[in-house]
PDB file of C-alpha atoms in Angstrom:
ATOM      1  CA  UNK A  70      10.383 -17.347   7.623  1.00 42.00           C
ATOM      2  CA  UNK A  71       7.340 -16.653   6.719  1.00 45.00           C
ATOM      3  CA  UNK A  72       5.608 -17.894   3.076  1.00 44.00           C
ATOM      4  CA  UNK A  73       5.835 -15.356   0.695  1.00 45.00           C
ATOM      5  CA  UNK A  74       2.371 -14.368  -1.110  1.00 51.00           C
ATOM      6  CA  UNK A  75       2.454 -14.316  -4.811  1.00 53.00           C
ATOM      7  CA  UNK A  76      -0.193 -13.357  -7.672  1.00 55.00           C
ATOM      8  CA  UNK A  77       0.457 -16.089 -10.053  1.00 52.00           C
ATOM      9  CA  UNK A  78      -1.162 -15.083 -13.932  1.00 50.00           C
ATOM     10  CA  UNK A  79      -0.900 -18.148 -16.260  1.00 49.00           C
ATOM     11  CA  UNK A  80       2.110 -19.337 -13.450  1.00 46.00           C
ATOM     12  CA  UNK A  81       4.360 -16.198 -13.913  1.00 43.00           C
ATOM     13  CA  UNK A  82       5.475 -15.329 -10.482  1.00 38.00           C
ATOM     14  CA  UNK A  83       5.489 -11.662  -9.448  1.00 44.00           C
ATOM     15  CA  UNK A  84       6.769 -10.122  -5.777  1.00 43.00           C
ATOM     16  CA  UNK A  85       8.934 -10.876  -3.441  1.00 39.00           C
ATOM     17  CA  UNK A  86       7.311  -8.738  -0.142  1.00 42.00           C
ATOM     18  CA  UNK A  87       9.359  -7.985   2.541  1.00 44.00           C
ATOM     19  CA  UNK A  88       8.211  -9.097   6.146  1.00 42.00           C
ATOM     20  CA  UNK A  89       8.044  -7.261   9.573  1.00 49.00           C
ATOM     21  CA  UNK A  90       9.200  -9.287  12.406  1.00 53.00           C
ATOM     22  CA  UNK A  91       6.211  -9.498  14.600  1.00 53.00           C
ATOM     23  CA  UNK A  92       7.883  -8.607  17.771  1.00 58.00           C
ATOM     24  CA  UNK A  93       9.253  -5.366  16.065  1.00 59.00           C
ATOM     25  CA  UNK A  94       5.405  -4.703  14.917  1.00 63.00           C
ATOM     26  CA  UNK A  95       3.748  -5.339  18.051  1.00 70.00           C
ATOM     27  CA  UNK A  96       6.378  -2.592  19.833  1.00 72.00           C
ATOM     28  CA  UNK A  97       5.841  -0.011  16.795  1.00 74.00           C
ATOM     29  CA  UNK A  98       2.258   0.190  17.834  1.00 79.00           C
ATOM     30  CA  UNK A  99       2.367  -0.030  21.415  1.00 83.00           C
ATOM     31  CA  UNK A 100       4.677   3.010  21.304  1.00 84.00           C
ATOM     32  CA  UNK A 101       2.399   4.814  18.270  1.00 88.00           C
ATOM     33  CA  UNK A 102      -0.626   4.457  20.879  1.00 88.00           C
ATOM     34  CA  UNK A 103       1.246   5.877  23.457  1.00 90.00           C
ATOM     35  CA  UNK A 104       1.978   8.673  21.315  1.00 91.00           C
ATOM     36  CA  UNK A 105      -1.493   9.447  19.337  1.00 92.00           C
ATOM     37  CA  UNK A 106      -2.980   9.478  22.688  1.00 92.00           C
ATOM     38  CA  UNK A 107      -0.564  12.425  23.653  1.00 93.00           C
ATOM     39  CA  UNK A 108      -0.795  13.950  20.724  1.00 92.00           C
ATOM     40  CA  UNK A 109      -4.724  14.142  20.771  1.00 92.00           C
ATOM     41  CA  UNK A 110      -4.478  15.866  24.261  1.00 93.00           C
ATOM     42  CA  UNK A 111      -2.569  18.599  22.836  1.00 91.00           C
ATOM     43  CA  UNK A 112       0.974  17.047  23.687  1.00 92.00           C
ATOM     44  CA  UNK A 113       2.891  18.808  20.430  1.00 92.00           C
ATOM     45  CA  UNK A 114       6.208  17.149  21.034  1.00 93.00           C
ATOM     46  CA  UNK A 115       4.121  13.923  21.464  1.00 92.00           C
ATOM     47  CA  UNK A 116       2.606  15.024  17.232  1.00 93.00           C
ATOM     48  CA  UNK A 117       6.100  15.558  16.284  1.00 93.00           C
ATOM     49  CA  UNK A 118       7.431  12.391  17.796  1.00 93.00           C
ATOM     50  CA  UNK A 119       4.559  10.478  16.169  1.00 93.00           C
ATOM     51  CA  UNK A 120       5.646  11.802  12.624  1.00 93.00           C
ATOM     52  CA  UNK A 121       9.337  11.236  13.190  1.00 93.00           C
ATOM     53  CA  UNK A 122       8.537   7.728  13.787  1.00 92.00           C
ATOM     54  CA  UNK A 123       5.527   7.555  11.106  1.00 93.00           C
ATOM     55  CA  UNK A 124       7.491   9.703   8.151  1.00 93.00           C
ATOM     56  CA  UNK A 125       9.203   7.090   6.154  1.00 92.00           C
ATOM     57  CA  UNK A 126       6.196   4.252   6.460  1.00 92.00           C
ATOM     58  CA  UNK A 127       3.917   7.597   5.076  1.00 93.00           C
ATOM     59  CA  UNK A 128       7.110   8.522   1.936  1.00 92.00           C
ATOM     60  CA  UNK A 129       6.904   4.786   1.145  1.00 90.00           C
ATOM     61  CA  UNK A 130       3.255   4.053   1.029  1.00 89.00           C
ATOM     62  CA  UNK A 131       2.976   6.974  -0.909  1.00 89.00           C
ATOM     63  CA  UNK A 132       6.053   6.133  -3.447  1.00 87.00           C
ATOM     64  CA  UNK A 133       4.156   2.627  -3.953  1.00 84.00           C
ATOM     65  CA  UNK A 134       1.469   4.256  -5.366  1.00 84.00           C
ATOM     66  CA  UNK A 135       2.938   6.488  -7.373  1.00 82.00           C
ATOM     67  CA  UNK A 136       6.012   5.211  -8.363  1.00 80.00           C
ATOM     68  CA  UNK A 137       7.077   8.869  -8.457  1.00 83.00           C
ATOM     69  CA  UNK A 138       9.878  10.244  -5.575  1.00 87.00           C
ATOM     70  CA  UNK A 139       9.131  13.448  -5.942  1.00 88.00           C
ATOM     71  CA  UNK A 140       4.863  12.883  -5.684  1.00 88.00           C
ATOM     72  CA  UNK A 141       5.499  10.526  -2.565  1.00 89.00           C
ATOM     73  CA  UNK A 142       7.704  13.479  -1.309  1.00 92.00           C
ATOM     74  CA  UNK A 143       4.551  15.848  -1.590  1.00 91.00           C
ATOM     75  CA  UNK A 144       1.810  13.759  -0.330  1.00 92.00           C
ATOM     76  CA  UNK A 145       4.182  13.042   2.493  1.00 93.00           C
ATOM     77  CA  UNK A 146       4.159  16.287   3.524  1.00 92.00           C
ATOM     78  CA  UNK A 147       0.287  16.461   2.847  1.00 92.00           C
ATOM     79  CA  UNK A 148      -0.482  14.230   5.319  1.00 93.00           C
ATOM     80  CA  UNK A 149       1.820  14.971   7.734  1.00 92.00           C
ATOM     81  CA  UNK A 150      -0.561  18.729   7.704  1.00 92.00           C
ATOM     82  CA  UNK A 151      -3.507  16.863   7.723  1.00 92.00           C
ATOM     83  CA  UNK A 152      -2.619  14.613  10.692  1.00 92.00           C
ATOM     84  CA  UNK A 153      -2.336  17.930  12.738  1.00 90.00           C
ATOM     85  CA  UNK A 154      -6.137  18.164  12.664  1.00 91.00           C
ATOM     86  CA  UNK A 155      -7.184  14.049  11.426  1.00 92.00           C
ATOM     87  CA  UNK A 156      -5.122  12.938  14.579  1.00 92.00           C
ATOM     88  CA  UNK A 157      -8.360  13.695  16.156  1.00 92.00           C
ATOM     89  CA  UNK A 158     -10.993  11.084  14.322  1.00 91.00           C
ATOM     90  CA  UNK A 159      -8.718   8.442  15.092  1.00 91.00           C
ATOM     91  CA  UNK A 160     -10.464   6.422  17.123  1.00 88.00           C
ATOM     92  CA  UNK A 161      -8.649   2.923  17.864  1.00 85.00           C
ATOM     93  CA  UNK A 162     -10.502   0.393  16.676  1.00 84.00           C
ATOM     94  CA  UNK A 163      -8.067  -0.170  13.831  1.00 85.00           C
ATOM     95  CA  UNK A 164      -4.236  -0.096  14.451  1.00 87.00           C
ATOM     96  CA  UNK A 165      -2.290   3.233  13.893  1.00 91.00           C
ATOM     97  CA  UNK A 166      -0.678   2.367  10.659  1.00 89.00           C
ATOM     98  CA  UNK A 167      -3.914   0.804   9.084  1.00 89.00           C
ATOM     99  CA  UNK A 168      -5.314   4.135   9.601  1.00 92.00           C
ATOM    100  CA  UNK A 169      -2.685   6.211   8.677  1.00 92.00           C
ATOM    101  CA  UNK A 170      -2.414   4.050   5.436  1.00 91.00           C
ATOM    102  CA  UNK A 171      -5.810   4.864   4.645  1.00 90.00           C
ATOM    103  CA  UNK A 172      -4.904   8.213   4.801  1.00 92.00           C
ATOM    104  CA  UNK A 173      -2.029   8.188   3.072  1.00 92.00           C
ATOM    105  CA  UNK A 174      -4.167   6.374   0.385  1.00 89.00           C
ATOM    106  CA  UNK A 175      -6.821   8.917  -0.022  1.00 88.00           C
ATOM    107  CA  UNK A 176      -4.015  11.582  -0.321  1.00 90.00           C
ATOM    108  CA  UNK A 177      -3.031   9.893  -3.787  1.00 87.00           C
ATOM    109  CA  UNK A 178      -6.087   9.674  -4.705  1.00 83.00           C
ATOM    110  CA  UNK A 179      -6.428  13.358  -4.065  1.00 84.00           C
ATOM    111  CA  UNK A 180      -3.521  13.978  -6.307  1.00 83.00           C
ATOM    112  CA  UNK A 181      -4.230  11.110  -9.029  1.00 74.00           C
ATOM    113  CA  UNK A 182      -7.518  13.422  -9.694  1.00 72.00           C
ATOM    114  CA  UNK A 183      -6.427  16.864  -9.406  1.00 71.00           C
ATOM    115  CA  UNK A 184      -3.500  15.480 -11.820  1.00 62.00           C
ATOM    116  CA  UNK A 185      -5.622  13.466 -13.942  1.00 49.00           C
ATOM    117  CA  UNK A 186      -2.859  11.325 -14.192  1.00 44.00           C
ATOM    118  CA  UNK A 187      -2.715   7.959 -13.357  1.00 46.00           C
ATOM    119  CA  UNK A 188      -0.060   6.005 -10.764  1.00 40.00           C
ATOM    120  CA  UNK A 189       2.299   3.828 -11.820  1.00 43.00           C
ATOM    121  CA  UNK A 190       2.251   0.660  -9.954  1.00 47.00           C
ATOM    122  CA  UNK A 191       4.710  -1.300 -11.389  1.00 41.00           C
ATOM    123  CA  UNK A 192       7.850   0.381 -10.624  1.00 44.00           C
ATOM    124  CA  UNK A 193       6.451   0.696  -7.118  1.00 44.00           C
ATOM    125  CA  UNK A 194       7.439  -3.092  -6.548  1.00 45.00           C
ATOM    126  CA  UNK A 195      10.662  -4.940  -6.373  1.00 41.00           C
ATOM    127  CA  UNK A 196       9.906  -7.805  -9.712  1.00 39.00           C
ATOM    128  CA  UNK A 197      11.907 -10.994  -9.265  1.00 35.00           C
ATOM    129  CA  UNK A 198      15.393 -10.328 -10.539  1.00 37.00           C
ATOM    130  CA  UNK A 199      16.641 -12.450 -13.133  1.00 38.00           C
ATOM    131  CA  UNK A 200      19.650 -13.695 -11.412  1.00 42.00           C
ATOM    132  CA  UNK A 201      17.799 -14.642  -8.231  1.00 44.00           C
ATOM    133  CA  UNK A 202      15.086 -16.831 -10.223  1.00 44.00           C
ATOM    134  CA  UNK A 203      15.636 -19.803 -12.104  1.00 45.00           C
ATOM    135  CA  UNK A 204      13.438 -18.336 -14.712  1.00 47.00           C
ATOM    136  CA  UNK A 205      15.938 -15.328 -15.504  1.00 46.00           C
ATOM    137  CA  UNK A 206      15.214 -12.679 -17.793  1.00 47.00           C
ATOM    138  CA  UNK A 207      11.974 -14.173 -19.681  1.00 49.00           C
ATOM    139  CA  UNK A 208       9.734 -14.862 -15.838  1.00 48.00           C
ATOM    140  CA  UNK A 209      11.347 -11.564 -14.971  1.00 48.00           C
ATOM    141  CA  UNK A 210      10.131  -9.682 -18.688  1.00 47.00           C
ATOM    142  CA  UNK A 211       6.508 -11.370 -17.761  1.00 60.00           C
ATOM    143  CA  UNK A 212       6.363 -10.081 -14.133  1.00 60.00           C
ATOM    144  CA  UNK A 213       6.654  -6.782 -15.522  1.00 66.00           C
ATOM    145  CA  UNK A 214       3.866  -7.233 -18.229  1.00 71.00           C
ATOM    146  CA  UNK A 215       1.542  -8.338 -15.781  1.00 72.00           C
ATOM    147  CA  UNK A 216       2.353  -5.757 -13.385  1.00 72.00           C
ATOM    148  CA  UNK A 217       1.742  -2.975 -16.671  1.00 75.00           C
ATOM    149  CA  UNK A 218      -1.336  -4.672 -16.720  1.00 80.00           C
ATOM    150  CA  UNK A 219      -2.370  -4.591 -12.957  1.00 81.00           C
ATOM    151  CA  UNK A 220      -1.877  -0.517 -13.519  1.00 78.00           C
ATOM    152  CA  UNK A 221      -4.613  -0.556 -15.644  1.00 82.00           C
ATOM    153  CA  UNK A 222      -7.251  -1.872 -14.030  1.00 85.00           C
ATOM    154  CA  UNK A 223     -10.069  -0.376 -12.581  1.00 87.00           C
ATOM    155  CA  UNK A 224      -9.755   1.647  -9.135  1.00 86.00           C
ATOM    156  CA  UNK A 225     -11.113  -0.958  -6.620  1.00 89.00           C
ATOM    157  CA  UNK A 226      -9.299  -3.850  -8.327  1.00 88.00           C
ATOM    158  CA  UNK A 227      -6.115  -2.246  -8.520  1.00 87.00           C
ATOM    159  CA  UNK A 228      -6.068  -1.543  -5.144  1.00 87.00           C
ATOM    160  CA  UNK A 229      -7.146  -4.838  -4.090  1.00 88.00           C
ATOM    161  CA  UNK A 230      -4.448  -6.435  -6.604  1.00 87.00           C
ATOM    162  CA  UNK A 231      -1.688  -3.967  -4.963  1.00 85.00           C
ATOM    163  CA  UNK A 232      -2.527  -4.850  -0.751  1.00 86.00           C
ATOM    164  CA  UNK A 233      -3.130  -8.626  -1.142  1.00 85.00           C
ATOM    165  CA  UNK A 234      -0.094  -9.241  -3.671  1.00 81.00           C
ATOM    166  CA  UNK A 235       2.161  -6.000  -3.294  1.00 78.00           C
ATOM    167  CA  UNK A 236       1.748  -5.404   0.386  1.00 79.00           C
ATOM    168  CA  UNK A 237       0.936  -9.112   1.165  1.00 78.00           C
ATOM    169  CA  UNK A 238      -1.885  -8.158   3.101  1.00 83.00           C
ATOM    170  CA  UNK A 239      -4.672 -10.865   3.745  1.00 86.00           C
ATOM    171  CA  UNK A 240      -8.089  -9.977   2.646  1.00 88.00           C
ATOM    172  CA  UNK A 241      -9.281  -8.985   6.463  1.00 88.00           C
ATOM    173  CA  UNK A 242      -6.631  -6.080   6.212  1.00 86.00           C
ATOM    174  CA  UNK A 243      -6.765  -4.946   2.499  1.00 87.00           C
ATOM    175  CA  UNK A 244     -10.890  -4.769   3.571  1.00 88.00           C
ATOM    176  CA  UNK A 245      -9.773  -2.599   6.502  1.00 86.00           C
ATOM    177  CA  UNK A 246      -7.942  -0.362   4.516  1.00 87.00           C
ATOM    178  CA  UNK A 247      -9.844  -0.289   1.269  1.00 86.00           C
ATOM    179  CA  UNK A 248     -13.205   0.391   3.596  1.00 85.00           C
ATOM    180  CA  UNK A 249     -15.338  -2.582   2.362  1.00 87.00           C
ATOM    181  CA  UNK A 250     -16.383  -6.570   3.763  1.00 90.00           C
ATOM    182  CA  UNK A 251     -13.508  -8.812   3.426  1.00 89.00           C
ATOM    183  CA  UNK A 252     -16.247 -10.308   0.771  1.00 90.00           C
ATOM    184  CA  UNK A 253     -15.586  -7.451  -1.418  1.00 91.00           C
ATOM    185  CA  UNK A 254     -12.114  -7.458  -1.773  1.00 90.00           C
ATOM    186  CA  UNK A 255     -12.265 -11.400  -2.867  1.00 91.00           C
ATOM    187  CA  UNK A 256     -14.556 -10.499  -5.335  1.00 92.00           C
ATOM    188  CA  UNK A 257     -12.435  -7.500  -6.758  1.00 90.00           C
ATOM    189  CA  UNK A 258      -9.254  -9.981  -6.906  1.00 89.00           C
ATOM    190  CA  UNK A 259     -11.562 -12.858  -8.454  1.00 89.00           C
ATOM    191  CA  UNK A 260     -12.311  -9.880 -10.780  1.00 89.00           C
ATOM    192  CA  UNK A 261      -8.799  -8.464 -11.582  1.00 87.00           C
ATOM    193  CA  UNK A 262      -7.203 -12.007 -12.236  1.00 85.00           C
ATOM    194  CA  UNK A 263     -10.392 -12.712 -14.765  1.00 84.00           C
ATOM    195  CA  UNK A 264      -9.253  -9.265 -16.737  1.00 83.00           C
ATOM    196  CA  UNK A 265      -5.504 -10.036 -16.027  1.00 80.00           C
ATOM    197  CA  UNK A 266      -5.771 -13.226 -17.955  1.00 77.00           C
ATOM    198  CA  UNK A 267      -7.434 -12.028 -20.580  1.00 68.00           C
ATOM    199  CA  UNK A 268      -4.994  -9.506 -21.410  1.00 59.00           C
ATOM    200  CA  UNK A 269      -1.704 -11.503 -21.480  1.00 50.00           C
TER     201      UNK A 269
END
Protein backbone atom coordinates (compact mmCIF):
# COMPACT_ATOMS: atom_id res chain seq x y z
CA UNK A 1 0.00 0.00 0.00
CA UNK A 2 1.08 2.94 -0.87
CA UNK A 3 2.57 5.81 1.83
CA UNK A 4 0.07 8.09 2.68
CA UNK A 5 1.04 11.97 2.21
CA UNK A 6 0.42 14.14 5.15
CA UNK A 7 0.79 18.07 5.88
CA UNK A 8 2.27 17.94 9.25
CA UNK A 9 1.85 21.78 11.19
CA UNK A 10 3.83 21.76 14.50
CA UNK A 11 3.43 17.51 14.07
CA UNK A 12 -0.46 17.48 13.99
CA UNK A 13 -1.32 15.01 11.36
CA UNK A 14 -4.12 15.85 8.92
CA UNK A 15 -5.58 13.39 5.87
CA UNK A 16 -5.91 10.19 5.27
CA UNK A 17 -6.21 10.21 1.03
CA UNK A 18 -7.63 7.49 -0.57
CA UNK A 19 -5.56 5.70 -3.41
CA UNK A 20 -6.45 4.51 -7.01
CA UNK A 21 -5.10 1.20 -7.86
CA UNK A 22 -2.88 1.89 -10.76
CA UNK A 23 -4.12 -0.80 -12.96
CA UNK A 24 -7.75 0.56 -12.48
CA UNK A 25 -6.21 4.19 -13.48
CA UNK A 26 -4.30 3.22 -16.37
CA UNK A 27 -7.78 1.43 -17.90
CA UNK A 28 -9.96 4.64 -16.87
CA UNK A 29 -7.89 6.60 -19.29
CA UNK A 30 -7.28 4.31 -21.97
CA UNK A 31 -11.07 3.98 -22.26
CA UNK A 32 -11.62 8.09 -21.62
CA UNK A 33 -9.21 8.51 -24.80
CA UNK A 34 -11.07 6.24 -26.69
CA UNK A 35 -14.04 8.12 -25.92
CA UNK A 36 -12.92 12.02 -26.16
CA UNK A 37 -11.61 11.08 -29.45
CA UNK A 38 -15.24 10.00 -30.51
CA UNK A 39 -16.74 12.52 -28.97
CA UNK A 40 -14.61 15.30 -30.74
CA UNK A 41 -15.64 13.74 -34.17
CA UNK A 42 -19.14 14.35 -33.45
CA UNK A 43 -19.83 10.76 -31.94
CA UNK A 44 -22.82 12.07 -29.34
CA UNK A 45 -23.33 8.73 -27.69
CA UNK A 46 -19.47 8.64 -27.47
CA UNK A 47 -20.07 12.65 -25.25
CA UNK A 48 -22.66 11.00 -23.27
CA UNK A 49 -20.69 7.90 -22.50
CA UNK A 50 -17.71 10.11 -21.57
CA UNK A 51 -19.91 11.99 -18.90
CA UNK A 52 -21.52 8.86 -17.54
CA UNK A 53 -18.16 7.65 -16.79
CA UNK A 54 -16.65 11.28 -15.86
CA UNK A 55 -19.93 12.53 -13.65
CA UNK A 56 -19.11 11.48 -10.19
CA UNK A 57 -15.04 12.25 -10.44
CA UNK A 58 -16.60 16.01 -11.79
CA UNK A 59 -19.63 16.02 -8.37
CA UNK A 60 -16.63 15.14 -6.17
CA UNK A 61 -13.94 17.46 -7.29
CA UNK A 62 -16.39 19.98 -7.17
CA UNK A 63 -17.87 19.01 -3.50
CA UNK A 64 -14.02 19.23 -2.34
CA UNK A 65 -13.97 22.59 -3.07
CA UNK A 66 -16.89 23.65 -1.86
CA UNK A 67 -17.80 21.59 0.79
CA UNK A 68 -21.36 22.37 -0.32
CA UNK A 69 -23.68 19.25 -2.03
CA UNK A 70 -25.87 21.27 -3.48
CA UNK A 71 -22.90 23.87 -5.23
CA UNK A 72 -20.94 20.62 -6.38
CA UNK A 73 -24.41 19.52 -7.76
CA UNK A 74 -24.52 22.83 -9.91
CA UNK A 75 -21.07 23.16 -11.13
CA UNK A 76 -21.48 19.54 -12.05
CA UNK A 77 -23.92 20.24 -14.32
CA UNK A 78 -21.91 23.41 -15.49
CA UNK A 79 -19.32 21.58 -16.78
CA UNK A 80 -20.91 18.84 -18.05
CA UNK A 81 -22.54 22.02 -20.69
CA UNK A 82 -19.33 23.31 -21.12
CA UNK A 83 -17.63 20.02 -22.09
CA UNK A 84 -20.16 19.94 -25.07
CA UNK A 85 -18.15 22.72 -26.71
CA UNK A 86 -14.42 22.54 -24.35
CA UNK A 87 -14.28 18.78 -25.48
CA UNK A 88 -12.79 20.40 -28.42
CA UNK A 89 -9.42 22.28 -26.92
CA UNK A 90 -8.52 19.18 -25.40
CA UNK A 91 -5.60 18.38 -26.84
CA UNK A 92 -3.74 15.28 -25.11
CA UNK A 93 -0.81 16.26 -23.83
CA UNK A 94 -2.17 16.03 -20.30
CA UNK A 95 -4.37 13.03 -19.21
CA UNK A 96 -8.25 13.33 -19.43
CA UNK A 97 -8.95 13.79 -15.81
CA UNK A 98 -6.03 16.36 -15.23
CA UNK A 99 -7.82 18.36 -17.71
CA UNK A 100 -11.14 17.91 -16.80
CA UNK A 101 -10.02 18.78 -13.16
CA UNK A 102 -8.81 21.94 -14.32
CA UNK A 103 -12.00 22.56 -15.55
CA UNK A 104 -13.90 21.58 -12.96
CA UNK A 105 -11.58 23.94 -10.93
CA UNK A 106 -12.13 27.05 -12.86
CA UNK A 107 -15.94 26.34 -12.62
CA UNK A 108 -15.65 27.04 -8.72
CA UNK A 109 -13.83 29.63 -9.18
CA UNK A 110 -16.49 30.96 -11.47
CA UNK A 111 -18.99 30.52 -8.75
CA UNK A 112 -16.67 31.48 -5.62
CA UNK A 113 -16.70 35.10 -7.50
CA UNK A 114 -20.06 35.54 -8.80
CA UNK A 115 -20.99 34.39 -5.04
CA UNK A 116 -18.44 36.32 -3.36
CA UNK A 117 -18.36 33.69 -1.05
CA UNK A 118 -15.63 31.74 -0.16
CA UNK A 119 -15.24 27.57 -0.22
CA UNK A 120 -15.02 25.68 2.57
CA UNK A 121 -12.19 23.34 2.48
CA UNK A 122 -12.25 21.69 5.52
CA UNK A 123 -15.31 19.72 5.49
CA UNK A 124 -14.26 18.74 1.99
CA UNK A 125 -11.71 16.19 3.64
CA UNK A 126 -12.08 13.10 5.68
CA UNK A 127 -9.82 14.47 9.27
CA UNK A 128 -8.36 11.54 11.18
CA UNK A 129 -11.10 10.13 13.36
CA UNK A 130 -10.49 9.96 16.88
CA UNK A 131 -11.00 6.34 17.33
CA UNK A 132 -8.71 5.35 14.46
CA UNK A 133 -5.66 7.55 15.87
CA UNK A 134 -3.87 7.10 18.90
CA UNK A 135 -4.13 10.77 19.39
CA UNK A 136 -8.11 10.71 19.73
CA UNK A 137 -10.13 13.63 20.06
CA UNK A 138 -7.32 16.42 20.86
CA UNK A 139 -4.92 15.41 17.18
CA UNK A 140 -8.38 15.09 15.71
CA UNK A 141 -9.71 18.91 17.30
CA UNK A 142 -6.12 20.20 15.79
CA UNK A 143 -6.56 18.66 12.29
CA UNK A 144 -9.57 20.61 12.05
CA UNK A 145 -7.97 23.98 13.21
CA UNK A 146 -5.38 23.70 10.79
CA UNK A 147 -7.59 22.74 8.09
CA UNK A 148 -9.93 26.24 9.20
CA UNK A 149 -6.78 27.73 8.69
CA UNK A 150 -5.72 26.24 5.25
CA UNK A 151 -9.35 27.86 4.09
CA UNK A 152 -8.03 31.02 4.64
CA UNK A 153 -5.21 31.37 2.83
CA UNK A 154 -4.57 33.07 -0.16
CA UNK A 155 -5.89 31.61 -3.65
CA UNK A 156 -2.65 30.01 -5.06
CA UNK A 157 -1.63 28.61 -1.66
CA UNK A 158 -4.80 27.15 -0.88
CA UNK A 159 -4.91 25.39 -3.84
CA UNK A 160 -1.49 24.19 -3.67
CA UNK A 161 -2.14 23.17 0.17
CA UNK A 162 -5.49 21.26 -1.07
CA UNK A 163 -3.70 18.98 -4.36
CA UNK A 164 -0.37 18.12 -2.63
CA UNK A 165 -2.00 17.27 0.93
CA UNK A 166 -5.86 16.77 0.14
CA UNK A 167 -5.58 15.11 -3.21
CA UNK A 168 -2.02 13.72 -2.52
CA UNK A 169 -0.87 14.92 -5.67
CA UNK A 170 3.01 15.39 -6.15
CA UNK A 171 4.12 18.78 -7.11
CA UNK A 172 4.56 17.74 -11.07
CA UNK A 173 0.66 17.20 -11.05
CA UNK A 174 -0.70 19.96 -8.67
CA UNK A 175 1.71 22.27 -11.33
CA UNK A 176 -0.27 20.61 -14.14
CA UNK A 177 -3.40 21.41 -12.80
CA UNK A 178 -2.82 24.70 -11.06
CA UNK A 179 -1.08 25.93 -14.62
CA UNK A 180 2.37 26.96 -13.22
CA UNK A 181 6.37 25.26 -12.99
CA UNK A 182 6.45 22.56 -10.52
CA UNK A 183 8.87 25.45 -8.91
CA UNK A 184 5.88 27.44 -8.17
CA UNK A 185 3.82 25.23 -6.43
CA UNK A 186 6.91 24.40 -3.87
CA UNK A 187 7.17 27.83 -3.28
CA UNK A 188 3.34 28.40 -2.60
CA UNK A 189 3.46 25.28 -0.04
CA UNK A 190 6.89 26.66 1.49
CA UNK A 191 4.61 29.76 1.69
CA UNK A 192 1.32 28.35 3.17
CA UNK A 193 3.14 26.21 5.94
CA UNK A 194 5.20 29.66 6.91
CA UNK A 195 1.50 31.42 7.42
CA UNK A 196 0.04 28.07 8.78
CA UNK A 197 2.47 28.13 11.61
CA UNK A 198 2.11 31.33 12.45
CA UNK A 199 -1.45 31.14 13.01
CA UNK A 200 -1.77 28.09 15.34
Amino acid sequence: MPTQRSLSVNGSLVLTPQFTDTGTRSAASAHNNALVDRAKAGDRLAFSQLIEANYDFIFRTACKWTGKKSDAEDIAQEVCIKLATAIQSFDGRSAFTSWLYRVTLNMVRDMQRSSVRKAKNVDAFALVHPEDDPGGQEEATTAHQIWERVSTLPDKQREAIMLVYGEDMNHVEAAEIMGCKEATVSWHIHEAKKTLRGLL
